[in-house]
Amino acid sequence: MKKNLAIIAAALIMCGIGSKAMAGGVGYINYTKVQENYAYAQSAVKELDAKRLELQQYMVDKEKQYKALDTPLKKQNFEDATAREFNAKQEALMKLQAQKGEQVYNKIQAAAKQVLVEQKLDAILDYNAVFIGGVDVTDQVIQKLKTMP
């Protein structure tokens, strides 16, 4: 996803070069560093970790229940029911993970847009897409996130 964003941003920059001189240049951020220093992202990670632990505990509990069953038919029925429940819980976890990831990304992107405007930059890329040049705005994006609701 990051590489796709970098390609799109590079294409936008190239289109902008043809129509006008680059006014403010290109900024870049270390997205991983931004996530690690963003309280909302940290709380999302903790929430997802807690959900993963719940899922693990669910399986431990189900294993204990399975061992207590005495007939092959009961065991088979239990396995089928547990598999359906586990799949539903796992899908819910994946959906929550995608939702939290999108929320974090959108908030970071909003902060980066504000920094882009304030610094009069033409684009902000991920630092992996920058070979030479550009302005590191990682810390400015982190600071902007701290002031956002």
Short mmCIF file of N, CA, C and O in Angstrom, two decimals:
data_model
loop_
_atom_site.label_atom_id
_atom_site.label_comp_id
_atom_site.label_asym_id
_atom_site.label_seq_id
_atom_site.Cartn_x
_atom_site.Cartn_y
_atom_site.Cartn_z
N MET A 1 0.83 -1.19 0.00
CA MET A 1 0.00 0.00 0.00
C MET A 1 0.88 1.26 0.00
O MET A 1 0.57 2.20 -0.69
N LYS A 2 1.95 1.22 0.80
CA LYS A 2 2.84 2.37 0.85
C LYS A 2 3.47 2.63 -0.51
O LYS A 2 3.62 3.77 -0.92
N LYS A 3 3.85 1.55 -1.21
CA LYS A 3 4.49 1.70 -2.51
C LYS A 3 3.50 2.28 -3.51
O LYS A 3 3.87 3.12 -4.33
N ASN A 4 2.24 1.86 -3.44
CA ASN A 4 1.23 2.42 -4.33
C ASN A 4 1.07 3.91 -4.09
O ASN A 4 0.94 4.69 -5.03
N LEU A 5 1.05 4.30 -2.81
CA LEU A 5 0.93 5.72 -2.48
C LEU A 5 2.12 6.50 -3.00
O LEU A 5 1.97 7.61 -3.51
N ALA A 6 3.30 5.91 -2.89
CA ALA A 6 4.50 6.59 -3.36
C ALA A 6 4.45 6.76 -4.88
O ALA A 6 4.83 7.81 -5.40
N ILE A 7 3.98 5.76 -5.58
CA ILE A 7 3.89 5.84 -7.04
C ILE A 7 2.88 6.90 -7.44
O ILE A 7 3.13 7.72 -8.34
N ILE A 8 1.73 6.92 -6.77
CA ILE A 8 0.71 7.93 -7.07
C ILE A 8 1.25 9.33 -6.80
O ILE A 8 1.08 10.24 -7.60
N ALA A 9 1.90 9.48 -5.65
CA ALA A 9 2.45 10.79 -5.31
C ALA A 9 3.51 11.22 -6.32
O ALA A 9 3.55 12.38 -6.73
N ALA A 10 4.35 10.29 -6.74
CA ALA A 10 5.37 10.63 -7.73
C ALA A 10 4.73 11.04 -9.05
O ALA A 10 5.17 11.99 -9.70
N ALA A 11 3.66 10.36 -9.42
CA ALA A 11 2.96 10.71 -10.66
C ALA A 11 2.34 12.10 -10.54
O ALA A 11 2.39 12.89 -11.50
N LEU A 12 1.77 12.40 -9.39
CA LEU A 12 1.19 13.73 -9.19
C LEU A 12 2.27 14.82 -9.26
O LEU A 12 2.03 15.88 -9.82
N ILE A 13 3.41 14.52 -8.72
CA ILE A 13 4.51 15.49 -8.77
C ILE A 13 4.94 15.72 -10.21
O ILE A 13 5.14 16.85 -10.64
N MET A 14 5.06 14.63 -10.96
CA MET A 14 5.48 14.76 -12.35
C MET A 14 4.46 15.57 -13.15
O MET A 14 4.84 16.37 -13.99
N CYS A 15 3.18 15.37 -12.88
CA CYS A 15 2.15 16.15 -13.57
C CYS A 15 2.28 17.62 -13.18
O CYS A 15 2.11 18.50 -14.01
N GLY A 16 2.59 17.87 -11.94
CA GLY A 16 2.74 19.24 -11.46
C GLY A 16 3.95 19.92 -12.04
O GLY A 16 3.95 21.12 -12.28
N ILE A 17 5.00 19.18 -12.34
CA ILE A 17 6.22 19.76 -12.91
C ILE A 17 5.93 20.35 -14.28
O ILE A 17 6.43 21.41 -14.63
N GLY A 18 5.10 19.66 -15.05
CA GLY A 18 4.80 20.14 -16.39
C GLY A 18 3.98 21.41 -16.38
O GLY A 18 4.07 22.22 -17.30
N SER A 19 3.17 21.64 -15.38
CA SER A 19 2.27 22.79 -15.38
C SER A 19 2.82 23.99 -14.62
O SER A 19 2.40 25.11 -14.86
N LYS A 20 3.74 23.76 -13.69
CA LYS A 20 4.30 24.89 -12.93
C LYS A 20 5.61 24.47 -12.29
O LYS A 20 5.90 23.31 -12.15
N ALA A 21 6.37 25.43 -11.91
CA ALA A 21 7.60 25.13 -11.19
C ALA A 21 7.25 24.67 -9.79
O ALA A 21 6.26 25.10 -9.22
N MET A 22 8.05 23.80 -9.24
CA MET A 22 7.75 23.29 -7.91
C MET A 22 7.90 24.41 -6.90
O MET A 22 8.97 24.96 -6.73
N ALA A 23 6.79 24.73 -6.25
CA ALA A 23 6.77 25.87 -5.34
C ALA A 23 7.51 25.60 -4.04
O ALA A 23 8.36 26.37 -3.63
N GLY A 24 7.19 24.50 -3.41
CA GLY A 24 7.77 24.29 -2.09
C GLY A 24 8.59 23.04 -1.95
O GLY A 24 9.18 22.81 -0.92
N GLY A 25 8.63 22.22 -2.94
CA GLY A 25 9.41 21.01 -2.87
C GLY A 25 8.59 19.84 -2.34
O GLY A 25 7.37 19.87 -2.27
N VAL A 26 9.32 18.81 -1.98
CA VAL A 26 8.72 17.57 -1.54
C VAL A 26 9.13 17.28 -0.11
O VAL A 26 10.29 17.40 0.25
N GLY A 27 8.15 16.90 0.68
CA GLY A 27 8.42 16.47 2.04
C GLY A 27 8.33 14.95 2.10
O GLY A 27 7.81 14.31 1.20
N TYR A 28 8.84 14.39 3.16
CA TYR A 28 8.71 12.96 3.35
C TYR A 28 8.55 12.67 4.84
O TYR A 28 8.98 13.46 5.69
N ILE A 29 7.87 11.55 5.13
CA ILE A 29 7.70 11.13 6.51
C ILE A 29 8.10 9.67 6.66
O ILE A 29 8.01 8.88 5.73
N ASN A 30 8.51 9.35 7.85
CA ASN A 30 8.74 7.96 8.25
C ASN A 30 7.42 7.52 8.89
O ASN A 30 7.16 7.79 10.05
N TYR A 31 6.59 6.86 8.10
CA TYR A 31 5.24 6.49 8.54
C TYR A 31 5.27 5.60 9.79
O TYR A 31 4.47 5.77 10.70
N THR A 32 6.24 4.70 9.84
CA THR A 32 6.36 3.81 11.00
C THR A 32 6.66 4.61 12.26
O THR A 32 6.05 4.37 13.31
N LYS A 33 7.56 5.58 12.16
CA LYS A 33 7.88 6.41 13.32
C LYS A 33 6.66 7.23 13.75
O LYS A 33 6.41 7.38 14.95
N VAL A 34 5.90 7.71 12.78
CA VAL A 34 4.70 8.48 13.10
C VAL A 34 3.72 7.59 13.87
O VAL A 34 3.20 7.98 14.91
N GLN A 35 3.50 6.38 13.38
CA GLN A 35 2.59 5.44 14.06
C GLN A 35 3.06 5.15 15.48
O GLN A 35 2.25 5.11 16.41
N GLU A 36 4.35 4.92 15.64
CA GLU A 36 4.89 4.58 16.96
C GLU A 36 4.77 5.72 17.96
O GLU A 36 4.74 5.49 19.16
N ASN A 37 4.71 6.95 17.46
CA ASN A 37 4.63 8.11 18.34
C ASN A 37 3.23 8.71 18.41
O ASN A 37 3.05 9.79 18.97
N TYR A 38 2.26 8.05 17.85
CA TYR A 38 0.89 8.54 17.81
C TYR A 38 0.06 7.75 18.82
O TYR A 38 -0.12 6.54 18.68
N ALA A 39 -0.44 8.42 19.82
CA ALA A 39 -1.16 7.78 20.92
C ALA A 39 -2.37 6.97 20.42
O ALA A 39 -2.63 5.87 20.91
N TYR A 40 -3.11 7.51 19.47
CA TYR A 40 -4.28 6.79 18.97
C TYR A 40 -3.85 5.48 18.30
O TYR A 40 -4.51 4.44 18.49
N ALA A 41 -2.77 5.50 17.55
CA ALA A 41 -2.28 4.29 16.90
C ALA A 41 -1.82 3.28 17.94
O ALA A 41 -2.07 2.08 17.81
N GLN A 42 -1.16 3.77 18.99
CA GLN A 42 -0.71 2.88 20.06
C GLN A 42 -1.90 2.23 20.77
O GLN A 42 -1.87 1.03 21.08
N SER A 43 -2.96 3.01 21.01
CA SER A 43 -4.14 2.43 21.67
C SER A 43 -4.84 1.43 20.76
O SER A 43 -5.37 0.42 21.22
N ALA A 44 -4.83 1.68 19.45
CA ALA A 44 -5.42 0.74 18.50
C ALA A 44 -4.65 -0.58 18.52
O ALA A 44 -5.25 -1.66 18.50
N VAL A 45 -3.33 -0.50 18.58
CA VAL A 45 -2.50 -1.70 18.63
C VAL A 45 -2.79 -2.48 19.91
O VAL A 45 -2.95 -3.71 19.88
N LYS A 46 -2.91 -1.77 21.02
CA LYS A 46 -3.21 -2.44 22.30
C LYS A 46 -4.59 -3.10 22.26
O LYS A 46 -4.77 -4.22 22.76
N GLU A 47 -5.56 -2.43 21.67
CA GLU A 47 -6.90 -3.00 21.56
C GLU A 47 -6.88 -4.26 20.71
O GLU A 47 -7.49 -5.28 21.07
N LEU A 48 -6.16 -4.22 19.59
CA LEU A 48 -6.07 -5.40 18.73
C LEU A 48 -5.31 -6.54 19.41
O LEU A 48 -5.70 -7.71 19.28
N ASP A 49 -4.27 -6.21 20.15
CA ASP A 49 -3.53 -7.24 20.89
C ASP A 49 -4.43 -7.90 21.92
O ASP A 49 -4.39 -9.12 22.11
N ALA A 50 -5.26 -7.11 22.60
CA ALA A 50 -6.19 -7.66 23.59
C ALA A 50 -7.19 -8.60 22.93
O ALA A 50 -7.51 -9.67 23.46
N LYS A 51 -7.68 -8.22 21.76
CA LYS A 51 -8.62 -9.07 21.02
C LYS A 51 -7.95 -10.37 20.58
O LYS A 51 -8.56 -11.44 20.62
N ARG A 52 -6.68 -10.29 20.19
CA ARG A 52 -5.95 -11.51 19.80
C ARG A 52 -5.78 -12.44 21.00
O ARG A 52 -5.91 -13.66 20.88
N LEU A 53 -5.48 -11.85 22.15
CA LEU A 53 -5.34 -12.65 23.37
C LEU A 53 -6.67 -13.30 23.75
O LEU A 53 -6.70 -14.45 24.20
N GLU A 54 -7.76 -12.56 23.57
CA GLU A 54 -9.09 -13.13 23.83
C GLU A 54 -9.33 -14.34 22.93
O GLU A 54 -9.87 -15.36 23.39
N LEU A 55 -8.94 -14.23 21.69
CA LEU A 55 -9.13 -15.33 20.74
C LEU A 55 -8.28 -16.54 21.14
O LEU A 55 -8.75 -17.68 21.07
N GLN A 56 -7.07 -16.29 21.58
CA GLN A 56 -6.21 -17.37 22.04
C GLN A 56 -6.80 -18.04 23.28
O GLN A 56 -6.82 -19.27 23.39
N GLN A 57 -7.31 -17.23 24.20
CA GLN A 57 -7.91 -17.78 25.41
C GLN A 57 -9.16 -18.58 25.08
O GLN A 57 -9.43 -19.62 25.67
N TYR A 58 -9.91 -18.11 24.11
CA TYR A 58 -11.09 -18.83 23.64
C TYR A 58 -10.70 -20.23 23.19
O TYR A 58 -11.36 -21.22 23.54
N MET A 59 -9.63 -20.33 22.42
CA MET A 59 -9.19 -21.64 21.93
C MET A 59 -8.69 -22.53 23.07
O MET A 59 -8.94 -23.74 23.07
N VAL A 60 -8.02 -21.96 24.04
CA VAL A 60 -7.56 -22.74 25.19
C VAL A 60 -8.76 -23.29 25.95
O VAL A 60 -8.79 -24.48 26.33
N ASP A 61 -9.76 -22.45 26.16
CA ASP A 61 -10.97 -22.88 26.87
C ASP A 61 -11.69 -23.98 26.09
O ASP A 61 -12.17 -24.96 26.68
N LYS A 62 -11.78 -23.81 24.79
CA LYS A 62 -12.46 -24.81 23.96
C LYS A 62 -11.70 -26.13 23.96
O LYS A 62 -12.31 -27.21 23.95
N GLU A 63 -10.39 -26.07 24.01
CA GLU A 63 -9.60 -27.30 24.07
C GLU A 63 -9.88 -28.07 25.36
O GLU A 63 -10.02 -29.30 25.34
N LYS A 64 -10.01 -27.35 26.46
CA LYS A 64 -10.34 -28.00 27.74
C LYS A 64 -11.72 -28.65 27.67
O LYS A 64 -11.91 -29.77 28.15
N GLN A 65 -12.66 -27.94 27.07
CA GLN A 65 -14.01 -28.49 26.93
C GLN A 65 -14.00 -29.73 26.03
O GLN A 65 -14.70 -30.71 26.31
N TYR A 66 -13.21 -29.68 24.99
CA TYR A 66 -13.12 -30.80 24.06
C TYR A 66 -12.61 -32.05 24.76
O TYR A 66 -13.12 -33.16 24.54
N LYS A 67 -11.59 -31.89 25.58
CA LYS A 67 -11.00 -33.03 26.29
C LYS A 67 -12.00 -33.68 27.24
O LYS A 67 -11.89 -34.87 27.55
N ALA A 68 -12.96 -32.92 27.71
CA ALA A 68 -13.95 -33.45 28.65
C ALA A 68 -15.06 -34.25 27.96
O ALA A 68 -15.81 -34.97 28.61
N LEU A 69 -15.16 -34.16 26.63
CA LEU A 69 -16.20 -34.88 25.91
C LEU A 69 -15.86 -36.37 25.85
O LEU A 69 -14.70 -36.75 25.72
N ASP A 70 -16.91 -37.21 25.88
CA ASP A 70 -16.65 -38.64 25.99
C ASP A 70 -16.97 -39.47 24.75
O ASP A 70 -16.50 -40.59 24.63
N THR A 71 -17.72 -38.93 23.80
CA THR A 71 -18.04 -39.74 22.62
C THR A 71 -17.51 -39.07 21.35
O THR A 71 -17.42 -37.84 21.28
N PRO A 72 -17.20 -39.87 20.34
CA PRO A 72 -16.72 -39.30 19.07
C PRO A 72 -17.75 -38.37 18.42
O PRO A 72 -17.37 -37.37 17.82
N LEU A 73 -19.03 -38.68 18.55
CA LEU A 73 -20.07 -37.84 17.96
C LEU A 73 -20.10 -36.47 18.64
O LEU A 73 -20.17 -35.43 17.96
N LYS A 74 -20.02 -36.45 19.94
CA LYS A 74 -19.99 -35.17 20.68
C LYS A 74 -18.75 -34.38 20.29
O LYS A 74 -18.82 -33.16 20.12
N LYS A 75 -17.63 -35.08 20.15
CA LYS A 75 -16.39 -34.40 19.78
C LYS A 75 -16.49 -33.80 18.39
O LYS A 75 -16.08 -32.66 18.16
N GLN A 76 -17.07 -34.55 17.45
CA GLN A 76 -17.22 -34.04 16.08
C GLN A 76 -18.14 -32.83 16.03
O GLN A 76 -17.83 -31.82 15.39
N ASN A 77 -19.27 -32.91 16.71
CA ASN A 77 -20.21 -31.79 16.76
C ASN A 77 -19.57 -30.57 17.42
O ASN A 77 -19.76 -29.44 16.97
N PHE A 78 -18.81 -30.83 18.47
CA PHE A 78 -18.12 -29.74 19.17
C PHE A 78 -17.08 -29.08 18.25
O PHE A 78 -16.98 -27.86 18.21
N GLU A 79 -16.33 -29.89 17.53
CA GLU A 79 -15.33 -29.37 16.60
C GLU A 79 -15.98 -28.49 15.53
O GLU A 79 -15.47 -27.41 15.22
N ASP A 80 -17.08 -28.95 14.98
CA ASP A 80 -17.77 -28.20 13.93
C ASP A 80 -18.27 -26.86 14.47
O ASP A 80 -18.08 -25.80 13.84
N ALA A 81 -18.90 -26.89 15.63
CA ALA A 81 -19.43 -25.66 16.23
C ALA A 81 -18.29 -24.70 16.59
O ALA A 81 -18.37 -23.49 16.35
N THR A 82 -17.23 -25.25 17.14
CA THR A 82 -16.09 -24.42 17.53
C THR A 82 -15.43 -23.80 16.31
O THR A 82 -15.04 -22.62 16.34
N ALA A 83 -15.31 -24.55 15.23
CA ALA A 83 -14.71 -24.02 14.00
C ALA A 83 -15.52 -22.85 13.46
O ALA A 83 -14.96 -21.82 13.05
N ARG A 84 -16.85 -22.98 13.47
CA ARG A 84 -17.71 -21.88 13.00
C ARG A 84 -17.55 -20.65 13.89
O ARG A 84 -17.41 -19.53 13.40
N GLU A 85 -17.57 -20.86 15.20
CA GLU A 85 -17.42 -19.74 16.13
C GLU A 85 -16.06 -19.07 15.98
O GLU A 85 -15.95 -17.84 15.98
N PHE A 86 -15.01 -19.90 15.87
CA PHE A 86 -13.66 -19.37 15.73
C PHE A 86 -13.53 -18.54 14.45
O PHE A 86 -12.96 -17.45 14.46
N ASN A 87 -14.07 -19.06 13.35
CA ASN A 87 -14.00 -18.32 12.08
C ASN A 87 -14.73 -16.99 12.17
O ASN A 87 -14.25 -15.98 11.65
N ALA A 88 -15.87 -16.98 12.85
CA ALA A 88 -16.62 -15.73 13.01
C ALA A 88 -15.82 -14.73 13.86
O ALA A 88 -15.74 -13.54 13.52
N LYS A 89 -15.21 -15.22 14.93
CA LYS A 89 -14.41 -14.35 15.79
C LYS A 89 -13.17 -13.83 15.05
O LYS A 89 -12.79 -12.68 15.18
N GLN A 90 -12.56 -14.70 14.25
CA GLN A 90 -11.38 -14.31 13.50
C GLN A 90 -11.73 -13.27 12.43
O GLN A 90 -10.98 -12.31 12.22
N GLU A 91 -12.86 -13.46 11.76
CA GLU A 91 -13.31 -12.47 10.77
C GLU A 91 -13.59 -11.13 11.43
O GLU A 91 -13.25 -10.08 10.87
N ALA A 92 -14.21 -11.15 12.60
CA ALA A 92 -14.48 -9.91 13.32
C ALA A 92 -13.18 -9.21 13.69
O ALA A 92 -13.07 -7.98 13.59
N LEU A 93 -12.18 -9.99 14.09
CA LEU A 93 -10.88 -9.41 14.43
C LEU A 93 -10.23 -8.79 13.20
O LEU A 93 -9.70 -7.68 13.27
N MET A 94 -10.29 -9.46 12.08
CA MET A 94 -9.69 -8.92 10.85
C MET A 94 -10.42 -7.65 10.41
O MET A 94 -9.79 -6.69 9.96
N LYS A 95 -11.73 -7.64 10.57
CA LYS A 95 -12.52 -6.46 10.21
C LYS A 95 -12.15 -5.28 11.12
O LYS A 95 -11.95 -4.16 10.66
N LEU A 96 -12.00 -5.56 12.42
CA LEU A 96 -11.60 -4.52 13.37
C LEU A 96 -10.20 -4.01 13.05
O LEU A 96 -9.94 -2.81 13.09
N GLN A 97 -9.31 -4.93 12.70
CA GLN A 97 -7.94 -4.54 12.36
C GLN A 97 -7.93 -3.63 11.14
O GLN A 97 -7.22 -2.61 11.12
N ALA A 98 -8.70 -3.96 10.13
CA ALA A 98 -8.77 -3.13 8.94
C ALA A 98 -9.37 -1.76 9.26
O ALA A 98 -8.89 -0.73 8.78
N GLN A 99 -10.40 -1.76 10.09
CA GLN A 99 -11.06 -0.51 10.48
C GLN A 99 -10.11 0.39 11.25
O GLN A 99 -9.99 1.58 10.95
N LYS A 100 -9.41 -0.17 12.22
CA LYS A 100 -8.46 0.63 13.01
C LYS A 100 -7.31 1.12 12.14
O LYS A 100 -6.88 2.28 12.26
N GLY A 101 -6.82 0.26 11.26
CA GLY A 101 -5.74 0.67 10.36
C GLY A 101 -6.14 1.82 9.47
O GLY A 101 -5.38 2.77 9.27
N GLU A 102 -7.37 1.77 8.96
CA GLU A 102 -7.86 2.85 8.11
C GLU A 102 -8.04 4.14 8.91
O GLU A 102 -7.71 5.23 8.42
N GLN A 103 -8.54 4.03 10.14
CA GLN A 103 -8.72 5.22 10.97
C GLN A 103 -7.37 5.88 11.26
O GLN A 103 -7.23 7.10 11.16
N VAL A 104 -6.39 5.07 11.63
CA VAL A 104 -5.05 5.61 11.92
C VAL A 104 -4.48 6.27 10.67
O VAL A 104 -3.98 7.40 10.72
N TYR A 105 -4.57 5.58 9.54
CA TYR A 105 -4.05 6.11 8.29
C TYR A 105 -4.72 7.44 7.94
O TYR A 105 -4.03 8.41 7.59
N ASN A 106 -6.04 7.51 8.05
CA ASN A 106 -6.76 8.74 7.72
C ASN A 106 -6.37 9.89 8.62
O ASN A 106 -6.24 11.03 8.16
N LYS A 107 -6.16 9.63 9.89
CA LYS A 107 -5.77 10.69 10.82
C LYS A 107 -4.34 11.17 10.53
O LYS A 107 -4.07 12.38 10.56
N ILE A 108 -3.46 10.24 10.22
CA ILE A 108 -2.09 10.62 9.87
C ILE A 108 -2.09 11.40 8.57
O ILE A 108 -1.39 12.41 8.43
N GLN A 109 -2.89 10.97 7.62
CA GLN A 109 -2.96 11.67 6.34
C GLN A 109 -3.51 13.09 6.53
O GLN A 109 -3.01 14.03 5.91
N ALA A 110 -4.50 13.26 7.39
CA ALA A 110 -5.05 14.59 7.65
C ALA A 110 -4.00 15.51 8.26
O ALA A 110 -3.87 16.67 7.87
N ALA A 111 -3.22 14.98 9.20
CA ALA A 111 -2.15 15.77 9.81
C ALA A 111 -1.09 16.10 8.76
O ALA A 111 -0.58 17.23 8.72
N ALA A 112 -0.76 15.15 7.92
CA ALA A 112 0.25 15.38 6.87
C ALA A 112 -0.24 16.44 5.89
O ALA A 112 0.55 17.28 5.43
N LYS A 113 -1.53 16.45 5.59
CA LYS A 113 -2.08 17.47 4.69
C LYS A 113 -1.93 18.86 5.31
O LYS A 113 -1.62 19.82 4.61
N GLN A 114 -2.17 18.96 6.61
CA GLN A 114 -2.01 20.26 7.27
C GLN A 114 -0.56 20.72 7.21
O GLN A 114 -0.29 21.89 6.94
N VAL A 115 0.36 19.80 7.44
CA VAL A 115 1.79 20.14 7.36
C VAL A 115 2.15 20.53 5.93
O VAL A 115 2.90 21.49 5.70
N LEU A 116 1.61 19.82 4.95
CA LEU A 116 1.86 20.13 3.55
C LEU A 116 1.46 21.57 3.24
O LEU A 116 2.24 22.31 2.63
N VAL A 117 0.29 21.97 3.70
CA VAL A 117 -0.19 23.33 3.44
C VAL A 117 0.67 24.35 4.19
O VAL A 117 1.09 25.36 3.62
N GLU A 118 0.93 24.08 5.47
CA GLU A 118 1.71 25.02 6.28
C GLU A 118 3.12 25.22 5.73
O GLU A 118 3.66 26.33 5.76
N GLN A 119 3.74 24.13 5.26
CA GLN A 119 5.11 24.21 4.76
C GLN A 119 5.18 24.55 3.27
O GLN A 119 6.26 24.62 2.72
N LYS A 120 4.01 24.71 2.65
CA LYS A 120 3.91 25.02 1.22
C LYS A 120 4.66 24.00 0.37
O LYS A 120 5.40 24.34 -0.56
N LEU A 121 4.43 22.73 0.69
CA LEU A 121 5.05 21.64 -0.05
C LEU A 121 4.13 21.21 -1.19
O LEU A 121 2.92 21.41 -1.13
N ASP A 122 4.73 20.59 -2.19
CA ASP A 122 3.95 20.07 -3.31
C ASP A 122 3.41 18.68 -3.01
O ASP A 122 2.36 18.30 -3.50
N ALA A 123 4.14 17.90 -2.22
CA ALA A 123 3.73 16.54 -1.89
C ALA A 123 4.50 16.08 -0.66
O ALA A 123 5.56 16.61 -0.34
N ILE A 124 3.93 15.07 0.00
CA ILE A 124 4.64 14.39 1.08
C ILE A 124 4.63 12.91 0.75
O ILE A 124 3.57 12.32 0.53
N LEU A 125 5.80 12.33 0.69
CA LEU A 125 5.98 10.92 0.35
C LEU A 125 6.44 10.15 1.58
O LEU A 125 6.91 10.74 2.56
N ASP A 126 6.37 8.84 1.48
CA ASP A 126 6.99 8.00 2.48
C ASP A 126 8.50 8.08 2.28
O ASP A 126 8.97 8.13 1.13
N TYR A 127 9.25 8.07 3.34
CA TYR A 127 10.70 8.26 3.22
C TYR A 127 11.36 7.17 2.39
O TYR A 127 12.44 7.39 1.83
N ASN A 128 10.74 6.01 2.27
CA ASN A 128 11.31 4.94 1.45
C ASN A 128 11.29 5.27 -0.03
O ASN A 128 12.03 4.69 -0.81
N ALA A 129 10.44 6.21 -0.43
CA ALA A 129 10.33 6.57 -1.84
C ALA A 129 11.30 7.68 -2.22
O ALA A 129 11.45 7.99 -3.39
N VAL A 130 11.99 8.27 -1.25
CA VAL A 130 12.90 9.39 -1.52
C VAL A 130 14.33 8.87 -1.54
O VAL A 130 14.81 8.31 -0.57
N PHE A 131 14.98 9.08 -2.66
CA PHE A 131 16.37 8.65 -2.79
C PHE A 131 17.31 9.77 -2.35
O PHE A 131 18.22 9.56 -1.56
N ILE A 132 17.08 10.97 -2.87
CA ILE A 132 17.90 12.13 -2.51
C ILE A 132 16.98 13.33 -2.43
O ILE A 132 16.07 13.50 -3.24
N GLY A 133 17.26 14.19 -1.47
CA GLY A 133 16.53 15.45 -1.37
C GLY A 133 15.27 15.34 -0.53
O GLY A 133 15.04 14.37 0.18
N GLY A 134 14.47 16.36 -0.63
CA GLY A 134 13.24 16.41 0.14
C GLY A 134 13.46 16.95 1.53
O GLY A 134 14.59 17.15 1.98
N VAL A 135 12.36 17.19 2.21
CA VAL A 135 12.38 17.74 3.56
C VAL A 135 11.70 16.74 4.49
O VAL A 135 10.56 16.34 4.24
N ASP A 136 12.38 16.34 5.55
CA ASP A 136 11.79 15.42 6.52
C ASP A 136 10.79 16.18 7.39
O ASP A 136 11.17 17.09 8.13
N VAL A 137 9.51 15.82 7.29
CA VAL A 137 8.47 16.47 8.07
C VAL A 137 7.85 15.49 9.07
O VAL A 137 6.77 15.75 9.62
N THR A 138 8.55 14.41 9.36
CA THR A 138 8.03 13.39 10.29
C THR A 138 7.68 13.99 11.63
O THR A 138 6.56 13.80 12.14
N ASP A 139 8.60 14.72 12.23
CA ASP A 139 8.35 15.28 13.56
C ASP A 139 7.23 16.31 13.53
O ASP A 139 6.46 16.42 14.49
N GLN A 140 7.11 17.05 12.45
CA GLN A 140 6.02 18.03 12.35
C GLN A 140 4.67 17.33 12.27
O GLN A 140 3.69 17.79 12.86
N VAL A 141 4.60 16.20 11.57
CA VAL A 141 3.35 15.45 11.48
C VAL A 141 3.01 14.88 12.86
O VAL A 141 1.86 14.94 13.30
N ILE A 142 4.01 14.38 13.57
CA ILE A 142 3.79 13.84 14.93
C ILE A 142 3.25 14.95 15.84
O ILE A 142 2.29 14.75 16.59
N GLN A 143 3.86 16.12 15.77
CA GLN A 143 3.40 17.24 16.60
C GLN A 143 1.98 17.65 16.23
O GLN A 143 1.18 17.96 17.10
N LYS A 144 1.67 17.64 14.95
CA LYS A 144 0.33 18.01 14.50
C LYS A 144 -0.69 17.00 15.04
O LYS A 144 -1.77 17.37 15.49
N LEU A 145 -0.34 15.71 15.04
CA LEU A 145 -1.24 14.69 15.56
C LEU A 145 -1.51 14.86 17.05
O LEU A 145 -2.62 14.58 17.52
N LYS A 146 -0.50 15.34 17.77
CA LYS A 146 -0.68 15.55 19.21
C LYS A 146 -1.68 16.68 19.51
O LYS A 146 -2.28 16.69 20.57
N THR A 147 -1.83 17.58 18.57
CA THR A 147 -2.76 18.71 18.79
C THR A 147 -4.13 18.46 18.21
O THR A 147 -5.05 19.24 18.48
N MET A 148 -4.28 17.39 17.43
CA MET A 148 -5.56 17.08 16.81
C MET A 148 -6.45 16.33 17.80
O MET A 148 -5.96 15.56 18.60
N PRO A 149 -7.77 16.55 17.70
CA PRO A 149 -8.69 15.82 18.60
C PRO A 149 -8.79 14.36 18.26
O PRO A 149 -8.50 13.88 17.24
#
